[in-house]
Structures are given as structure tokens and as C-alpha cells.
mmCIF file of C-alpha atoms in Angstrom:
data_model
loop_
_atom_site.group_PDB
_atom_site.id
_atom_site.type_symbol
_atom_site.label_atom_id
_atom_site.label_comp_id
_atom_site.label_asym_id
_atom_site.label_seq_id
_atom_site.Cartn_x
_atom_site.Cartn_y
_atom_site.Cartn_z
ATOM 1 C CA MET A 1 -12.793 -26.046 -4.897
ATOM 2 C CA LYS A 2 -11.573 -22.765 -5.440
ATOM 3 C CA ASP A 3 -8.744 -23.765 -7.540
ATOM 4 C CA GLU A 4 -11.361 -25.437 -9.894
ATOM 5 C CA LYS A 5 -13.411 -22.207 -10.551
ATOM 6 C CA LYS A 6 -13.279 -21.737 -14.711
ATOM 7 C CA ALA A 7 -15.160 -18.414 -14.538
ATOM 8 C CA PRO A 8 -15.487 -15.366 -12.393
ATOM 9 C CA LYS A 9 -18.302 -14.207 -10.466
ATOM 10 C CA LEU A 10 -19.019 -11.432 -12.637
ATOM 11 C CA ARG A 11 -18.785 -11.148 -16.523
ATOM 12 C CA PHE A 12 -19.720 -9.262 -19.334
ATOM 13 C CA LYS A 13 -22.839 -10.155 -21.270
ATOM 14 C CA GLY A 14 -22.318 -12.557 -23.656
ATOM 15 C CA PHE A 15 -19.496 -14.503 -22.508
ATOM 16 C CA THR A 16 -20.076 -17.823 -21.091
ATOM 17 C CA ASP A 17 -16.927 -19.885 -22.186
ATOM 18 C CA ASP A 18 -14.624 -21.180 -19.234
ATOM 19 C CA TRP A 19 -11.435 -19.675 -18.780
ATOM 20 C CA GLU A 20 -8.390 -21.783 -19.766
ATOM 21 C CA GLN A 21 -5.452 -22.437 -17.480
ATOM 22 C CA CYS A 22 -2.064 -22.138 -18.945
ATOM 23 C CA LYS A 23 1.480 -21.211 -17.699
ATOM 24 C CA LEU A 24 3.027 -17.681 -17.701
ATOM 25 C CA SER A 25 5.887 -19.439 -19.925
ATOM 26 C CA ASP A 26 3.021 -20.366 -22.468
ATOM 27 C CA ILE A 27 2.365 -16.620 -23.066
ATOM 28 C CA SER A 28 5.812 -15.266 -22.387
ATOM 29 C CA GLU A 29 9.609 -15.571 -22.433
ATOM 30 C CA LYS A 30 12.215 -14.282 -20.477
ATOM 31 C CA SER A 31 14.406 -11.372 -22.062
ATOM 32 C CA TYR A 32 18.182 -11.671 -21.432
ATOM 33 C CA GLU A 33 18.944 -8.600 -23.105
ATOM 34 C CA LYS A 34 21.847 -6.445 -21.497
ATOM 35 C CA ASN A 35 22.682 -3.112 -21.701
ATOM 36 C CA THR A 36 25.861 -3.910 -23.591
ATOM 37 C CA TYR A 37 28.375 -0.884 -24.420
ATOM 38 C CA ASN A 38 26.222 1.333 -22.035
ATOM 39 C CA LYS A 39 23.648 1.877 -25.132
ATOM 40 C CA TYR A 40 20.794 2.899 -22.689
ATOM 41 C CA SER A 41 21.437 5.356 -19.915
ATOM 42 C CA THR A 42 17.756 5.879 -18.499
ATOM 43 C CA VAL A 43 17.657 3.793 -15.447
ATOM 44 C CA LEU A 44 13.907 2.747 -14.421
ATOM 45 C CA THR A 45 12.580 1.526 -11.360
ATOM 46 C CA ASN A 46 9.328 -0.424 -10.371
ATOM 47 C CA SER A 47 6.919 1.117 -8.170
ATOM 48 C CA ALA A 48 4.077 -0.285 -6.421
ATOM 49 C CA GLU A 49 2.187 3.063 -6.652
ATOM 50 C CA TYR A 50 3.463 4.529 -9.929
ATOM 51 C CA GLY A 51 4.417 1.381 -11.867
ATOM 52 C CA ILE A 52 7.525 1.529 -14.080
ATOM 53 C CA VAL A 53 8.957 5.131 -13.707
ATOM 54 C CA LYS A 54 12.268 6.826 -14.618
ATOM 55 C CA GLN A 55 14.474 6.449 -11.683
ATOM 56 C CA ARG A 56 15.731 10.119 -12.143
ATOM 57 C CA ASP A 57 12.013 11.317 -11.565
ATOM 58 C CA PHE A 58 11.267 8.963 -8.775
ATOM 59 C CA PHE A 59 14.209 9.618 -6.715
ATOM 60 C CA ASP A 60 15.331 13.077 -7.889
ATOM 61 C CA LYS A 61 18.575 11.321 -9.012
ATOM 62 C CA ASP A 62 20.034 8.035 -10.369
ATOM 63 C CA ILE A 63 20.869 5.532 -7.637
ATOM 64 C CA ALA A 64 22.492 3.277 -9.933
ATOM 65 C CA ASN A 65 26.201 3.310 -10.263
ATOM 66 C CA SER A 66 26.738 4.762 -13.902
ATOM 67 C CA SER A 67 30.092 2.585 -14.428
ATOM 68 C CA ASN A 68 28.019 -0.469 -13.969
ATOM 69 C CA ILE A 69 25.042 -0.341 -16.111
ATOM 70 C CA SER A 70 26.442 -2.332 -18.888
ATOM 71 C CA GLY A 71 25.237 -5.474 -16.712
ATOM 72 C CA TYR A 72 21.612 -3.746 -16.852
ATOM 73 C CA TYR A 73 18.648 -5.617 -18.509
ATOM 74 C CA VAL A 74 17.048 -3.596 -21.273
ATOM 75 C CA VAL A 75 13.450 -2.773 -20.637
ATOM 76 C CA ARG A 76 11.686 -1.751 -23.845
ATOM 77 C CA LYS A 77 8.212 -0.661 -24.197
ATOM 78 C CA ASN A 78 5.414 -3.199 -22.987
ATOM 79 C CA TYR A 79 7.930 -5.460 -21.428
ATOM 80 C CA PHE A 80 7.216 -6.742 -17.810
ATOM 81 C CA VAL A 81 9.282 -6.317 -15.076
ATOM 82 C CA TYR A 82 9.203 -8.245 -11.540
ATOM 83 C CA ASN A 83 11.904 -8.181 -8.882
ATOM 84 C CA PRO A 84 11.607 -12.204 -7.508
ATOM 85 C CA ARG A 85 14.291 -12.032 -4.895
ATOM 86 C CA ILE A 86 13.256 -9.092 -2.681
ATOM 87 C CA SER A 87 9.482 -9.583 -2.203
ATOM 88 C CA ASN A 88 8.087 -9.118 1.061
ATOM 89 C CA GLN A 89 5.437 -11.745 1.754
ATOM 90 C CA ALA A 90 3.133 -9.554 3.410
ATOM 91 C CA LYS A 91 2.783 -7.464 0.127
ATOM 92 C CA PHE A 92 3.919 -9.224 -3.082
ATOM 93 C CA GLY A 93 4.447 -7.139 -6.300
ATOM 94 C CA PRO A 94 4.593 -5.295 -8.171
ATOM 95 C CA ILE A 95 4.541 -6.940 -11.506
ATOM 96 C CA ASN A 96 4.658 -3.829 -14.221
ATOM 97 C CA ARG A 97 4.554 -3.263 -17.690
ATOM 98 C CA ASN A 98 6.673 -0.421 -19.075
ATOM 99 C CA LYS A 99 4.254 1.853 -20.726
ATOM 100 C CA LEU A 100 6.876 4.817 -21.292
ATOM 101 C CA ASP A 101 7.312 5.730 -24.814
ATOM 102 C CA GLU A 102 11.133 4.652 -24.559
ATOM 103 C CA SER A 103 13.322 1.729 -23.234
ATOM 104 C CA GLY A 104 15.309 2.083 -20.092
ATOM 105 C CA ILE A 105 17.527 -0.408 -18.201
ATOM 106 C CA MET A 106 16.787 -2.106 -14.706
ATOM 107 C CA SER A 107 18.911 -3.876 -12.292
ATOM 108 C CA PRO A 108 19.850 -7.378 -13.047
ATOM 109 C CA LEU A 109 17.986 -8.224 -9.818
ATOM 110 C CA TYR A 110 14.974 -8.029 -11.967
ATOM 111 C CA LEU A 111 13.151 -10.521 -13.934
ATOM 112 C CA VAL A 112 12.329 -9.070 -17.438
ATOM 113 C CA PHE A 113 9.806 -10.826 -19.650
ATOM 114 C CA THR A 114 8.048 -10.051 -23.009
ATOM 115 C CA VAL A 115 4.548 -11.673 -23.810
ATOM 116 C CA HIS A 116 2.816 -12.818 -26.715
ATOM 117 C CA ASP A 117 -0.743 -14.335 -27.604
ATOM 118 C CA ILE A 118 -2.284 -12.447 -24.766
ATOM 119 C CA ASP A 119 -3.657 -8.808 -24.406
ATOM 120 C CA GLU A 120 -0.824 -6.965 -22.374
ATOM 121 C CA SER A 121 -3.211 -4.797 -20.503
ATOM 122 C CA PHE A 122 -5.090 -7.586 -19.420
ATOM 123 C CA LEU A 123 -2.101 -9.505 -18.148
ATOM 124 C CA GLU A 124 -1.108 -6.366 -16.387
ATOM 125 C CA THR A 125 -4.495 -5.893 -14.584
ATOM 126 C CA LEU A 126 -4.322 -9.694 -13.646
ATOM 127 C CA PHE A 127 -1.137 -8.953 -11.936
ATOM 128 C CA GLN A 128 -3.110 -6.123 -9.923
ATOM 129 C CA THR A 129 -5.168 -8.975 -8.409
ATOM 130 C CA THR A 130 -4.076 -11.328 -5.550
ATOM 131 C CA THR A 131 -4.752 -14.371 -7.398
ATOM 132 C CA TRP A 132 -1.138 -15.202 -8.148
ATOM 133 C CA HIS A 133 0.057 -14.833 -4.518
ATOM 134 C CA ARG A 134 -0.841 -18.312 -3.371
ATOM 135 C CA PHE A 135 1.419 -19.730 -6.011
ATOM 136 C CA MET A 136 4.213 -17.109 -4.676
ATOM 137 C CA TYR A 137 3.776 -18.347 -1.041
ATOM 138 C CA GLN A 138 3.894 -22.269 -2.040
ATOM 139 C CA ASN A 139 7.109 -21.718 -4.354
ATOM 140 C CA GLY A 140 9.059 -18.951 -2.818
ATOM 141 C CA ASP A 141 12.320 -19.587 -0.493
ATOM 142 C CA THR A 142 12.299 -17.431 2.476
ATOM 143 C CA GLY A 143 16.130 -18.109 3.253
ATOM 144 C CA ALA A 144 17.630 -16.649 6.655
ATOM 145 C CA ARG A 145 15.264 -13.484 6.568
ATOM 146 C CA ALA A 146 11.639 -14.270 7.768
ATOM 147 C CA ASP A 147 10.543 -10.983 5.810
ATOM 148 C CA ARG A 148 12.175 -11.964 2.377
ATOM 149 C CA PHE A 149 12.098 -14.751 0.093
ATOM 150 C CA ALA A 150 13.296 -15.751 -3.416
ATOM 151 C CA ILE A 151 11.640 -17.579 -6.059
ATOM 152 C CA LYS A 152 13.754 -18.822 -9.088
ATOM 153 C CA ASP A 153 13.151 -17.281 -12.280
ATOM 154 C CA SER A 154 12.135 -20.701 -13.942
ATOM 155 C CA THR A 155 9.717 -21.388 -11.081
ATOM 156 C CA PHE A 156 8.250 -17.630 -11.473
ATOM 157 C CA MET A 157 7.812 -18.510 -15.273
ATOM 158 C CA SER A 158 5.864 -21.819 -14.324
ATOM 159 C CA MET A 159 2.968 -19.681 -12.614
ATOM 160 C CA PRO A 160 -0.285 -20.997 -13.593
ATOM 161 C CA ILE A 161 -2.911 -18.407 -14.712
ATOM 162 C CA LYS A 162 -6.405 -18.397 -16.193
ATOM 163 C CA VAL A 163 -7.196 -16.395 -19.216
ATOM 164 C CA PRO A 164 -10.503 -15.951 -21.263
ATOM 165 C CA SER A 165 -10.890 -15.459 -24.849
ATOM 166 C CA LEU A 166 -8.936 -12.735 -26.589
ATOM 167 C CA GLU A 167 -12.102 -11.017 -27.058
ATOM 168 C CA GLU A 168 -12.957 -10.873 -23.362
ATOM 169 C CA GLN A 169 -9.398 -9.936 -22.360
ATOM 170 C CA HIS A 170 -9.990 -6.856 -24.395
ATOM 171 C CA LYS A 171 -13.244 -5.863 -22.858
ATOM 172 C CA LEU A 172 -11.555 -6.533 -19.316
ATOM 173 C CA ALA A 173 -8.606 -4.657 -20.076
ATOM 174 C CA LEU A 174 -10.486 -1.624 -21.438
ATOM 175 C CA ALA A 175 -12.868 -1.377 -18.672
ATOM 176 C CA PHE A 176 -10.075 -1.300 -16.210
ATOM 177 C CA GLN A 177 -7.976 1.219 -18.244
ATOM 178 C CA LYS A 178 -11.080 3.449 -18.165
ATOM 179 C CA LEU A 179 -11.283 3.335 -14.325
ATOM 180 C CA ASP A 180 -7.554 3.879 -14.257
ATOM 181 C CA GLN A 181 -8.097 6.974 -16.364
ATOM 182 C CA THR A 182 -10.608 8.297 -14.270
ATOM 183 C CA ILE A 183 -8.409 7.927 -11.054
ATOM 184 C CA THR A 184 -5.314 9.635 -12.974
ATOM 185 C CA LEU A 185 -7.929 12.571 -13.896
ATOM 186 C CA HIS A 186 -8.826 12.699 -10.409
ATOM 187 C CA GLU A 187 -5.098 12.665 -9.298
ATOM 188 C CA GLU A 188 -4.195 15.164 -11.373
ATOM 189 C CA LYS A 189 -6.762 17.453 -10.465
ATOM 190 C CA LYS A 190 -6.103 17.064 -7.139
ATOM 191 C CA ARG A 191 -2.189 17.842 -7.785
ATOM 192 C CA GLN A 192 -3.191 20.962 -9.473
ATOM 193 C CA LEU A 193 -5.026 22.179 -6.591
ATOM 194 C CA GLU A 194 -2.140 21.129 -4.406
ATOM 195 C CA ARG A 195 -0.065 23.102 -5.801
ATOM 196 C CA LEU A 196 -2.345 26.492 -6.073
ATOM 197 C CA LYS A 197 -2.712 25.990 -2.335
ATOM 198 C CA SER A 198 0.962 25.752 -1.826
ATOM 199 C CA ALA A 199 1.474 29.011 -3.953
ATOM 200 C CA LEU A 200 -1.427 30.715 -2.360
ATOM 201 C CA LEU A 201 -0.167 30.084 0.945
ATOM 202 C CA LYS A 202 3.147 31.667 0.328
ATOM 203 C CA LYS A 203 1.490 34.807 -1.293
ATOM 204 C CA MET A 204 -1.732 35.655 0.806
ATOM 205 C CA PHE A 205 0.075 36.045 4.285
ATOM 206 C CA ALA A 206 1.889 39.371 4.958
ATOM 207 C CA ASP A 207 5.556 39.169 6.330
ATOM 208 C CA LYS A 208 6.956 41.954 8.026
ATOM 209 C CA SER A 209 6.331 44.346 5.456
ATOM 210 C CA GLY A 210 2.819 44.213 6.362
ATOM 211 C CA TYR A 211 1.322 43.492 2.933
ATOM 212 C CA PRO A 212 0.788 40.272 1.104
ATOM 213 C CA VAL A 213 1.662 39.727 -2.459
ATOM 214 C CA VAL A 214 -1.942 38.208 -3.069
ATOM 215 C CA ARG A 215 -4.936 39.772 -1.739
ATOM 216 C CA PHE A 216 -8.993 40.371 -2.226
ATOM 217 C CA LYS A 217 -8.916 43.798 -3.991
ATOM 218 C CA GLU A 218 -11.561 45.495 -1.368
ATOM 219 C CA PHE A 219 -8.741 45.354 1.343
ATOM 220 C CA CYS A 220 -5.632 47.578 1.421
ATOM 221 C CA ASP A 221 -4.467 48.271 4.758
ATOM 222 C CA GLU A 222 -1.322 47.296 6.477
ATOM 223 C CA TRP A 223 -1.409 44.161 8.478
ATOM 224 C CA GLN A 224 -0.553 44.383 12.065
ATOM 225 C CA GLY A 225 2.273 42.283 14.005
ATOM 226 C CA THR A 226 1.816 40.902 17.112
ATOM 227 C CA LYS A 227 2.609 37.672 19.046
ATOM 228 C CA LEU A 228 0.381 34.724 19.089
ATOM 229 C CA ARG A 229 0.170 34.898 23.044
ATOM 230 C CA LYS A 230 -1.203 38.212 22.835
ATOM 231 C CA ILE A 231 -4.328 37.143 20.630
ATOM 232 C CA SER A 232 -4.995 33.713 22.364
ATOM 233 C CA LYS A 233 -4.516 31.687 25.786
ATOM 234 C CA ILE A 234 -2.281 28.963 24.781
ATOM 235 C CA VAL A 235 -2.432 26.054 26.914
ATOM 236 C CA ARG A 236 -0.969 22.465 26.972
ATOM 237 C CA GLY A 237 -2.828 19.316 27.081
ATOM 238 C CA ALA A 238 -2.603 16.782 29.626
ATOM 239 C CA SER A 239 -2.160 13.213 29.354
ATOM 240 C CA PRO A 240 -3.191 10.322 32.150
ATOM 241 C CA ARG A 241 -0.365 8.033 33.163
ATOM 242 C CA PRO A 242 0.379 5.434 32.391
ATOM 243 C CA ILE A 243 -1.526 6.176 29.120
ATOM 244 C CA SER A 244 -1.396 1.882 28.654
ATOM 245 C CA ASP A 245 -4.078 1.591 31.525
ATOM 246 C CA PRO A 246 -7.541 0.519 30.007
ATOM 247 C CA LYS A 247 -9.089 2.350 32.760
ATOM 248 C CA TRP A 248 -8.447 5.796 30.922
ATOM 249 C CA PHE A 249 -10.855 4.763 27.773
ATOM 250 C CA ASP A 250 -14.562 3.815 27.525
ATOM 251 C CA ASN A 251 -15.937 3.016 24.399
ATOM 252 C CA ASP A 252 -19.387 4.454 25.209
ATOM 253 C CA SER A 253 -17.927 7.801 26.377
ATOM 254 C CA ASN A 254 -18.637 11.051 24.127
ATOM 255 C CA VAL A 255 -15.387 12.198 24.500
ATOM 256 C CA GLY A 256 -12.761 11.347 21.866
ATOM 257 C CA TRP A 257 -9.183 10.780 22.539
ATOM 258 C CA LEU A 258 -7.015 12.607 20.394
ATOM 259 C CA ARG A 259 -3.642 10.977 18.636
ATOM 260 C CA ILE A 260 -1.183 12.048 16.193
ATOM 261 C CA SER A 261 -2.540 9.204 13.896
ATOM 262 C CA ASP A 262 -5.974 11.013 13.959
ATOM 263 C CA VAL A 263 -4.640 13.969 13.052
ATOM 264 C CA THR A 264 -2.371 12.879 10.173
ATOM 265 C CA SER A 265 -5.221 10.575 8.687
ATOM 266 C CA GLN A 266 -7.744 13.224 8.878
ATOM 267 C CA ASP A 267 -5.350 15.993 7.709
ATOM 268 C CA GLY A 268 -6.130 18.269 10.461
ATOM 269 C CA ARG A 269 -9.843 18.268 10.183
ATOM 270 C CA ILE A 270 -10.950 15.770 13.453
ATOM 271 C CA HIS A 271 -14.525 14.866 12.566
ATOM 272 C CA HIS A 272 -14.197 10.970 14.393
ATOM 273 C CA LEU A 273 -11.874 9.482 16.778
ATOM 274 C CA LYS A 274 -11.504 5.722 17.390
ATOM 275 C CA GLN A 275 -10.568 6.032 21.088
ATOM 276 C CA HIS A 276 -12.926 7.456 23.743
ATOM 277 C CA ILE A 277 -12.005 8.779 27.015
ATOM 278 C CA SER A 278 -13.516 7.793 29.958
ATOM 279 C CA LYS A 279 -14.873 10.047 33.219
ATOM 280 C CA GLN A 280 -11.442 9.267 35.031
ATOM 281 C CA GLY A 281 -9.367 9.629 32.016
ATOM 282 C CA GLN A 282 -11.348 13.381 31.658
ATOM 283 C CA ALA A 283 -10.043 14.325 35.272
ATOM 284 C CA LYS A 284 -6.588 13.518 34.169
ATOM 285 C CA THR A 285 -6.445 15.670 30.711
ATOM 286 C CA ARG A 286 -8.238 18.828 29.132
ATOM 287 C CA VAL A 287 -11.395 18.353 27.496
ATOM 288 C CA ILE A 288 -12.559 20.771 24.956
ATOM 289 C CA SER A 289 -15.786 21.117 22.809
ATOM 290 C CA GLU A 290 -15.870 21.827 19.240
ATOM 291 C CA PRO A 291 -14.533 23.580 17.434
ATOM 292 C CA HIS A 292 -10.819 24.632 18.853
ATOM 293 C CA LEU A 293 -7.674 25.048 16.910
ATOM 294 C CA LEU A 294 -4.940 23.243 18.128
ATOM 295 C CA LEU A 295 -1.195 22.483 17.257
ATOM 296 C CA SER A 296 0.741 19.228 17.298
ATOM 297 C CA ILE A 297 4.017 19.901 19.287
ATOM 298 C CA ALA A 298 5.385 16.338 19.268
ATOM 299 C CA ALA A 299 5.920 13.840 16.685
ATOM 300 C CA THR A 300 3.993 15.422 13.653
ATOM 301 C CA VAL A 301 5.644 19.097 14.699
ATOM 302 C CA GLY A 302 3.678 22.065 13.810
ATOM 303 C CA LYS A 303 0.332 20.272 12.333
ATOM 304 C CA PRO A 304 -2.357 22.586 12.725
ATOM 305 C CA LEU A 305 -5.910 21.060 13.586
ATOM 306 C CA ILE A 306 -9.493 22.006 14.437
ATOM 307 C CA ASN A 307 -11.914 19.425 16.204
ATOM 308 C CA TYR A 308 -15.669 18.967 15.325
ATOM 309 C CA VAL A 309 -16.075 16.641 18.065
ATOM 310 C CA LYS A 310 -15.583 16.867 21.804
ATOM 311 C CA ILE A 311 -12.315 15.277 22.672
ATOM 312 C CA GLY A 312 -9.537 15.048 25.632
ATOM 313 C CA VAL A 313 -6.243 16.561 24.583
ATOM 314 C CA HIS A 314 -2.889 14.840 25.446
ATOM 315 C CA ASP A 315 0.316 16.912 26.235
ATOM 316 C CA GLY A 316 1.325 16.345 22.567
ATOM 317 C CA PHE A 317 -0.733 19.165 21.644
ATOM 318 C CA LEU A 318 -1.153 23.118 22.375
ATOM 319 C CA ILE A 319 -4.931 24.603 22.519
ATOM 320 C CA PHE A 320 -5.481 28.033 21.371
ATOM 321 C CA ILE A 321 -8.117 29.111 24.073
ATOM 322 C CA GLU A 322 -10.140 32.406 23.606
ATOM 323 C CA PRO A 323 -9.212 33.281 20.278
ATOM 324 C CA GLN A 324 -9.358 36.853 18.873
ATOM 325 C CA PHE A 325 -8.802 35.634 15.445
ATOM 326 C CA ASP A 326 -10.839 33.942 12.805
ATOM 327 C CA LEU A 327 -10.287 30.179 13.286
ATOM 328 C CA GLU A 328 -9.849 29.012 9.762
ATOM 329 C CA PHE A 329 -7.867 31.927 8.901
ATOM 330 C CA MET A 330 -5.267 30.903 11.659
ATOM 331 C CA PHE A 331 -5.503 27.316 10.812
ATOM 332 C CA GLN A 332 -4.453 28.182 7.277
ATOM 333 C CA TRP A 333 -1.471 30.400 8.463
ATOM 334 C CA LEU A 334 -0.272 27.735 10.913
ATOM 335 C CA GLU A 335 -0.381 25.474 8.065
ATOM 336 C CA MET A 336 1.605 27.888 6.041
ATOM 337 C CA PHE A 337 4.239 28.384 8.637
ATOM 338 C CA ARG A 338 4.650 24.772 9.509
ATOM 339 C CA PRO A 339 7.681 24.316 7.789
ATOM 340 C CA GLN A 340 9.346 27.129 9.960
ATOM 341 C CA TRP A 341 8.699 25.072 13.285
ATOM 342 C CA SER A 342 11.270 22.382 12.451
ATOM 343 C CA LYS A 343 14.054 24.999 12.979
ATOM 344 C CA TYR A 344 12.711 25.159 16.412
ATOM 345 C CA GLY A 345 12.515 21.592 16.946
ATOM 346 C CA GLN A 346 14.507 20.152 20.289
ATOM 347 C CA PRO A 347 16.239 16.630 19.316
ATOM 348 C CA GLY A 348 15.523 13.830 21.317
ATOM 349 C CA SER A 349 13.673 10.458 21.015
ATOM 350 C CA GLN A 350 11.485 12.639 19.117
ATOM 351 C CA ILE A 351 11.399 16.068 17.985
ATOM 352 C CA ASN A 352 9.467 18.479 20.428
ATOM 353 C CA LEU A 353 8.293 21.834 19.560
ATOM 354 C CA ASN A 354 8.760 24.157 22.996
ATOM 355 C CA SER A 355 5.351 26.127 24.084
ATOM 356 C CA ASP A 356 7.003 29.325 24.854
ATOM 357 C CA LEU A 357 8.350 29.394 21.329
ATOM 358 C CA VAL A 358 4.884 29.173 19.658
ATOM 359 C CA LYS A 359 3.502 31.809 22.100
ATOM 360 C CA ASN A 360 6.195 34.347 21.288
ATOM 361 C CA GLN A 361 5.821 33.869 17.525
ATOM 362 C CA ILE A 362 5.032 36.991 15.503
ATOM 363 C CA ILE A 363 2.158 36.936 13.297
ATOM 364 C CA TYR A 364 1.074 39.707 10.947
ATOM 365 C CA LEU A 365 -2.687 39.825 11.010
ATOM 366 C CA PRO A 366 -5.391 41.882 8.623
ATOM 367 C CA SER A 367 -8.550 42.739 9.482
ATOM 368 C CA ARG A 368 -11.115 40.346 10.822
ATOM 369 C CA GLU A 369 -13.176 40.661 7.911
ATOM 370 C CA GLU A 370 -10.193 40.091 5.710
ATOM 371 C CA GLN A 371 -9.242 36.968 7.961
ATOM 372 C CA ASN A 372 -12.562 35.671 7.216
ATOM 373 C CA GLN A 373 -12.391 35.817 3.774
ATOM 374 C CA ILE A 374 -8.977 34.329 3.383
ATOM 375 C CA GLY A 375 -10.021 31.724 5.653
ATOM 376 C CA ILE A 376 -13.290 30.774 3.689
ATOM 377 C CA PHE A 377 -11.384 30.837 0.058
ATOM 378 C CA LEU A 378 -8.331 28.361 1.347
ATOM 379 C CA ASN A 379 -10.983 26.377 3.058
ATOM 380 C CA GLN A 380 -12.734 26.033 -0.441
ATOM 381 C CA ILE A 381 -9.845 24.834 -2.113
ATOM 382 C CA ASP A 382 -9.178 22.288 0.578
ATOM 383 C CA SER A 383 -12.918 20.833 0.151
ATOM 384 C CA LEU A 384 -11.938 20.588 -3.704
ATOM 385 C CA ILE A 385 -8.827 18.556 -2.717
ATOM 386 C CA ASN A 386 -10.825 16.430 -0.370
ATOM 387 C CA LEU A 387 -13.556 15.990 -2.950
ATOM 388 C CA HIS A 388 -10.990 14.515 -5.558
ATOM 389 C CA GLN A 389 -9.384 12.302 -2.884
ATOM 390 C CA GLN A 390 -12.947 11.205 -1.895
ATOM 391 C CA LYS A 391 -13.489 10.404 -5.822
ATOM 392 C CA ILE A 392 -10.126 8.530 -6.038
ATOM 393 C CA ASN A 393 -10.786 6.525 -3.003
ATOM 394 C CA ASN A 394 -14.417 5.468 -4.143
ATOM 395 C CA ILE A 395 -13.229 4.340 -7.698
ATOM 396 C CA ASN A 396 -10.295 2.457 -5.979
ATOM 397 C CA SER A 397 -12.671 0.689 -3.966
ATOM 398 C CA VAL A 398 -14.844 -0.023 -7.065
ATOM 399 C CA LYS A 399 -11.885 -1.052 -8.981
ATOM 400 C CA LYS A 400 -10.603 -3.332 -5.951
ATOM 401 C CA SER A 401 -13.823 -5.185 -5.997
ATOM 402 C CA LEU A 402 -13.828 -5.663 -9.590
ATOM 403 C CA LEU A 403 -10.650 -6.984 -9.384
ATOM 404 C CA GLN A 404 -11.727 -9.681 -7.090
ATOM 405 C CA LYS A 405 -14.940 -10.497 -8.712
ATOM 406 C CA MET A 406 -14.157 -10.326 -12.552
ATOM 407 C CA PHE A 407 -10.720 -12.521 -12.336
ATOM 408 C CA ILE A 408 -10.113 -16.008 -10.979
#
């Protein structure tokens, strides 16, 4: 019955006509234009996240063999591109339109096609839905590898799609363009804040000179050097063994079990945990109340975190107990210093950071008042970054819902 739907669930007011089914080949043509005589040198790539982008911008270099680009397809502005030979069945795509203001070239592995008698932005948005995935499942050939399959160009071009009138296409395209523009705006603001934060982290903390490059005007005293072990008791977490035994966990427990995945997903600000540790498990680990400063010494090495819920800490983390510093200041300092830990990493099945190295690391500290102001200031930037990320997530959720309801 789903295949017989002739209109989407949600439409703009004034549109009632059924959508018409056609084949992709009815409104498009495969392009065979090759890069004869190496006329074009801008190599493009097709990214699920960024669309069609210049390969040098995406990878910081051209990965194509410059001596063999005469066989590459020319991709002019508004041409569509798809790689029909290496699609993963778990996640199709992407099919993207070249919106760059220049022509480029792509590997002959790609299928390049032009369109006519259809709003290009509408078709681009349609390919962001999953309505065409069923056709791919039914017509793709998995071949020797289960995670890869190929689809013939002629078969791909026979893909059935449903389209409304041109007027409705234009309205749909414009609506999703505005959503994408809003997402892009928040992404750019977030990137600007991240660049600002990165620059400030390098300039607001003193090195062995005792003076930072940038500081609040009311402070002028020299920062004092000390070792981390002198300003906090640093202890390692503990893990019950074997960790896979279900007796260590209890969903009704009010004590969360901290994992590296929680740290990365919440960017070091732990407000909730999926797993909770049982009373038996609590006896085998270190349980701490909130808030405490911690440092990852395994897997995601050098990532600082602060817990805002009660947690059990496994042995992949160090805990700073009885700190003689501002918690937020030290969180930001550890974030700044994070790349430096890699040179101390001990290779093995995974990189680990020796706790004694952390304890003996020298840090330069200002007065508690200056620590507090630096911590508050950098935390405010973090909050703005998170705010834009939340808006991006919310708009993407709205977009995903509308894609499901406004297309068939």
C-alpha cells in the first residue's frame, strides 16, 4: 500500500494534486564528458556530510594520480554525482549536486548525470530522503563482499521517483534551502567560537616565563610553577573484574558507571550515564560524588572531564581529590595541554598515560581569583558552542522529520 501513495503526509496549503511517478532517466541524462587533454585540474570528492567539495580542501591534498586524470569525468555546476559501485548497504549515498561555482573532475567510478524538467534543488533534497533506498536494495548486486554492492548505471537511471508540480517543487526546495542555510549559519558560528576558544587556550595560560600572553587587565602578578601532585591528591579509578559480569550493574542504582564513550559523547561534561553500577560493583571501584575533575589516561588519552552526577570510576581515569585550584580553570588548562600528553603515551594494545607522569607535570598557576575568572570566561564560550550545537541538532531533527513527511 505504501508504494501506491500519491501524496505526502504533509503539504503546503493549496496543493492537492497527486504526485506523478517517473523514472530518473525521464528527467536526467548520464554525462560521458571526459577530462580530455587534462583541461580541468580541480579534483572533487563526494562527501555525505559536506556534499561535493574540492578534494584538496577535504583531504589537504589531491589523492588522485595527476598523470591519469584525463579519464576522469567533468562535473560542471549543477551536475549530480553518485558512486554506484561502492555503496554500503547500511548507509546509501550520497547523491549530491555540484554547487561550487566552477567545474571539476571526478573518478570514472562515479556516475555523473544532468537533469532537466525538474527543480534541481528539489531533486537534491529528495535524494536526502530514504525513499530511493528500497530500489537500491532490490536492484543492487552484493557480489563477493557482503558490505559492498554494485548497481549498473542503466539500472540506476531507471530508478522510480515521484514528483509534484514544478510550483510545489519550488516551494519544497525553498523551504529546505532555508533550513540548510540556518544550519550552515549555526555551524559557521560554532566554528568561529571553536577557533576563538582554541586561540585563547594558547594565550591565556602562562608557560615557564610566568606570564600569559592575554589576561584580564586587573591582574599582573607572575604565575607560580608547581607540580600537579602538590595541588591535588591524584588517584586512579578501579574496575570490577571481569567487567562483562552483569552482577556489577544495576539500572536502579543511583551511581552511574563512567565509560570513555560517555566522555566523548558529552565532551567532558558528564550529566548522565547509560550504565549504573550495583552495590557489589561499587565495592570494587571508586565512587565519587559530584563534581570532581578527572583525566582519561586510556583510549581517549588526556581528555579532562567533570562529573555532575554520582559515578563509579574505572581504572582508565585519574581523579583529582582535595584540589587546591579552581575546578573549571584546571579543566580548561588540561584541555589546552591535552595534545602534549601524546608524547608520553606508552604504545601497546592501546595508548595509555602513566599516572606518575601526570602527577609530576609542572603547571603555572595564578591567584585563585584569576583562575576563577579565566574558568568562568572559557566556560561561557563552551556554553555558546554547545548552544549552537543544540540548535544544529534541533534543526536537523526537524529537517529529518519533514523529509519523511513531505516526500513520498
